[in-house]
Amino acid sequence: MRKFLAILFLLCTVSLGFVPLPVCSAAGAAAPELVQLTDMSFPEFFQLLEAHSAAKGTGLTFDKPPAEPIPGKLYDAYVFGAVRKGVPGQHGVFITAYANKAGYVSKVALAVPVSNGEALQDAYAAEYALLGVVGIEDTKAKRLMGYLKARRVPFEVAVWNHWAQRNLVISHGPASISDKVFYIRLTAYDKTFPSENR
């Protein structure tokens, strides 16, 4: 199991290494810039994730994350897992929260094996809880989850987050180096893209 998690971590790290920046079509307008996903440190983020997960009834239990992150050049990675209680079989979601050097959670990735339907449900439950953590109101989060589950992968969706004043970008698809791993990535930009409506 540890070997599998290590491989997933590497796949997740590689797939998050490139975040395509959208091209701004308006003359003279600056393109949206990648910004941190939250204004929370990892301990605050993790505590809120557990609280939102419990309040939303996801049934997830989270592994205790390490006290120290895995250091990186631009981001430090906190790696932990989650699984829905009472669901038989081998499944779970592998979660990586990337904190910038100022200590704030800047992006989050979830990874599961494509062939494991229960693990995919774990990932969607974790994604639903994460939407609450970043400030998406619950009614909107439920509608958004219905939309996300109905889409064919790969895709990216941008949602303006009024609470945080950030443009939340949610990506679903196979990992860039292996189509056997399904990932969900949450990042944020400082403004909407030119073709978006709030």
Coordinates of C-alpha atoms in Angstrom, one line a residue:
M1 CA 0.0 0.0 0.0
R2 CA 2.8 2.4 0.9
K3 CA 4.5 1.7 -2.5
F4 CA 1.2 2.5 -4.3
L5 CA 0.8 5.8 -2.3
A6 CA 4.4 6.7 -3.1
I7 CA 3.8 6.1 -6.9
L8 CA 0.6 8.1 -6.7
F9 CA 2.4 11.0 -4.9
L10 CA 5.0 11.1 -7.7
L11 CA 2.3 11.0 -10.4
C12 CA 0.4 13.8 -8.6
T13 CA 3.5 15.9 -8.2
V14 CA 4.4 15.5 -11.9
S15 CA 0.9 16.3 -13.0
L16 CA 0.8 19.4 -10.9
G17 CA 4.1 20.7 -12.3
F18 CA 2.4 22.4 -15.2
V19 CA -0.6 24.7 -14.8
P20 CA -1.7 26.1 -18.2
L21 CA -2.3 29.8 -18.1
P22 CA -5.2 31.0 -20.2
V23 CA -4.5 33.5 -22.9
C24 CA -6.2 36.8 -22.4
S25 CA -7.8 38.0 -25.6
A26 CA -8.7 41.6 -24.5
A27 CA -6.2 44.1 -25.9
G28 CA -4.1 45.6 -23.1
A29 CA -5.8 43.5 -20.4
A30 CA -3.5 41.5 -18.1
A31 CA -4.1 37.8 -18.1
P32 CA -5.4 36.2 -14.9
E33 CA -2.6 35.2 -12.6
L34 CA -2.3 32.0 -10.5
V35 CA -2.8 32.8 -6.8
Q36 CA -3.0 30.7 -3.7
L37 CA -6.1 28.7 -3.2
T38 CA -6.6 29.7 0.4
D39 CA -5.4 32.1 3.0
M40 CA -5.0 29.2 5.5
S41 CA -2.0 27.4 6.8
F42 CA -2.0 23.6 6.3
P43 CA -3.1 22.9 9.9
E44 CA -6.0 25.3 9.6
F45 CA -6.9 23.9 6.2
F46 CA -6.8 20.3 7.4
Q47 CA -9.0 21.1 10.5
L48 CA -11.5 22.8 8.3
L49 CA -11.5 20.0 5.8
E50 CA -12.4 17.5 8.6
A51 CA -15.1 19.8 9.8
H52 CA -16.7 20.3 6.4
S53 CA -16.5 16.6 5.6
A54 CA -18.3 15.8 8.8
A55 CA -20.9 18.6 8.4
K56 CA -21.6 17.5 4.8
G57 CA -22.0 13.9 5.7
T58 CA -19.3 12.6 3.3
G59 CA -18.5 9.7 5.6
L60 CA -14.8 10.3 5.0
T61 CA -12.1 9.6 7.6
F62 CA -8.8 11.2 7.1
D63 CA -5.3 9.8 7.8
K64 CA -3.3 12.0 10.2
P65 CA -1.0 14.1 7.9
P66 CA 2.7 14.3 8.7
A67 CA 3.7 17.2 11.0
E68 CA 6.3 18.3 8.4
P69 CA 5.7 18.7 4.7
I70 CA 7.8 17.2 1.9
P71 CA 9.9 20.2 0.9
G72 CA 10.0 21.4 -2.7
K73 CA 11.4 24.3 -4.6
L74 CA 8.2 26.4 -4.9
Y75 CA 5.7 24.4 -2.8
D76 CA 5.9 22.1 0.2
A77 CA 3.6 19.1 0.0
Y78 CA 1.4 17.6 2.7
V79 CA 0.3 14.1 1.7
F80 CA -2.5 12.2 3.4
G81 CA -5.3 9.9 2.5
A82 CA -9.1 9.6 3.1
V83 CA -11.6 6.8 2.9
R84 CA -15.3 6.5 3.3
K85 CA -16.2 4.6 6.5
G86 CA -18.3 1.4 6.2
V87 CA -17.7 0.8 2.5
P88 CA -16.1 -2.6 2.0
G89 CA -13.1 -3.3 -0.2
Q90 CA -9.8 -1.6 -0.9
H91 CA -10.3 2.0 -1.8
G92 CA -9.4 5.6 -0.8
V93 CA -8.3 8.9 -2.1
F94 CA -4.8 10.2 -2.0
I95 CA -4.7 13.9 -1.3
T96 CA -1.8 16.3 -1.6
A97 CA -2.1 19.9 -0.4
Y98 CA 0.7 22.2 -1.7
A99 CA 1.7 25.1 0.6
N100 CA 3.6 28.0 -0.8
K101 CA 6.8 29.2 0.9
A102 CA 4.6 31.7 2.9
G103 CA 2.9 28.7 4.4
Y104 CA -0.6 29.0 2.7
V105 CA -2.3 26.2 0.9
S106 CA -2.0 27.1 -2.8
K107 CA -3.3 24.1 -4.7
V108 CA -4.7 20.7 -3.9
A109 CA -4.7 17.5 -5.9
L110 CA -6.6 14.3 -5.4
A111 CA -5.6 11.0 -7.0
V112 CA -7.2 7.6 -7.3
P113 CA -6.8 4.5 -9.6
V114 CA -9.1 4.9 -12.6
S115 CA -10.3 1.3 -12.3
N116 CA -11.5 1.6 -8.7
G117 CA -15.1 2.9 -8.7
E118 CA -15.3 3.1 -4.9
A119 CA -12.0 5.2 -4.8
L120 CA -13.6 7.5 -7.3
Q121 CA -16.5 8.0 -5.0
D122 CA -14.0 8.8 -2.2
A123 CA -12.4 11.4 -4.4
Y124 CA -15.8 13.1 -5.2
A125 CA -16.7 13.1 -1.5
A126 CA -13.3 14.8 -0.7
E127 CA -13.8 17.2 -3.5
Y128 CA -17.3 18.2 -2.2
A129 CA -15.7 18.8 1.3
L130 CA -12.9 20.9 -0.3
L131 CA -15.4 23.1 -2.0
G132 CA -16.7 24.1 1.4
V133 CA -13.2 24.7 2.7
V134 CA -12.4 27.2 -0.1
G135 CA -15.7 29.0 0.5
I136 CA -18.2 27.7 -2.0
E137 CA -21.7 27.9 -0.5
D138 CA -23.2 24.4 0.0
T139 CA -26.2 24.8 -2.4
K140 CA -23.8 25.9 -5.1
A141 CA -21.3 23.1 -4.2
K142 CA -24.1 20.5 -4.6
R143 CA -25.1 21.8 -8.0
L144 CA -21.4 22.0 -9.0
M145 CA -20.7 18.4 -7.9
G146 CA -23.7 17.2 -10.0
Y147 CA -22.3 19.0 -13.0
L148 CA -18.7 17.7 -12.4
K149 CA -19.8 14.1 -12.1
A150 CA -21.8 14.4 -15.3
R151 CA -18.9 15.7 -17.4
R152 CA -16.7 13.5 -19.6
V153 CA -13.0 13.8 -18.7
P154 CA -10.7 15.5 -19.2
F155 CA -12.0 19.0 -18.5
E156 CA -11.5 22.2 -16.6
V157 CA -14.2 24.3 -15.0
A158 CA -13.8 27.8 -13.6
V159 CA -16.1 29.1 -10.8
W160 CA -15.9 32.6 -9.3
N161 CA -15.6 32.3 -5.6
H162 CA -17.3 35.5 -4.2
W163 CA -16.2 34.7 -0.6
A164 CA -12.5 34.4 -1.4
Q165 CA -12.5 36.8 -4.4
R166 CA -10.7 34.2 -6.5
N167 CA -11.5 32.2 -9.6
L168 CA -11.5 28.6 -8.6
V169 CA -10.3 26.3 -11.4
I170 CA -11.2 22.6 -11.1
S171 CA -9.5 20.1 -13.4
H172 CA -10.6 16.4 -13.8
G173 CA -8.7 13.9 -15.9
P174 CA -6.1 11.2 -16.2
A175 CA -2.6 12.0 -14.8
S176 CA -0.3 13.3 -17.5
I177 CA 2.1 10.4 -17.2
S178 CA -0.4 7.6 -16.6
D179 CA -3.9 7.1 -17.8
K180 CA -4.4 4.6 -14.9
V181 CA -4.6 7.4 -12.4
F182 CA -7.6 9.8 -12.2
Y183 CA -6.8 13.2 -10.7
I184 CA -8.7 16.2 -9.5
R185 CA -6.9 19.5 -9.2
L186 CA -8.0 22.7 -7.5
T187 CA -6.2 25.9 -8.2
A188 CA -7.1 29.6 -8.2
Y189 CA -6.6 32.7 -10.3
D190 CA -6.9 36.4 -9.3
K191 CA -9.7 37.2 -11.8
T192 CA -12.1 35.6 -14.2
F193 CA -11.0 34.6 -17.7
P194 CA -12.1 36.9 -20.6
S195 CA -14.8 34.4 -21.8
E196 CA -16.3 33.8 -18.3
N197 CA -19.4 35.3 -16.8
R198 CA -19.7 35.6 -13.0

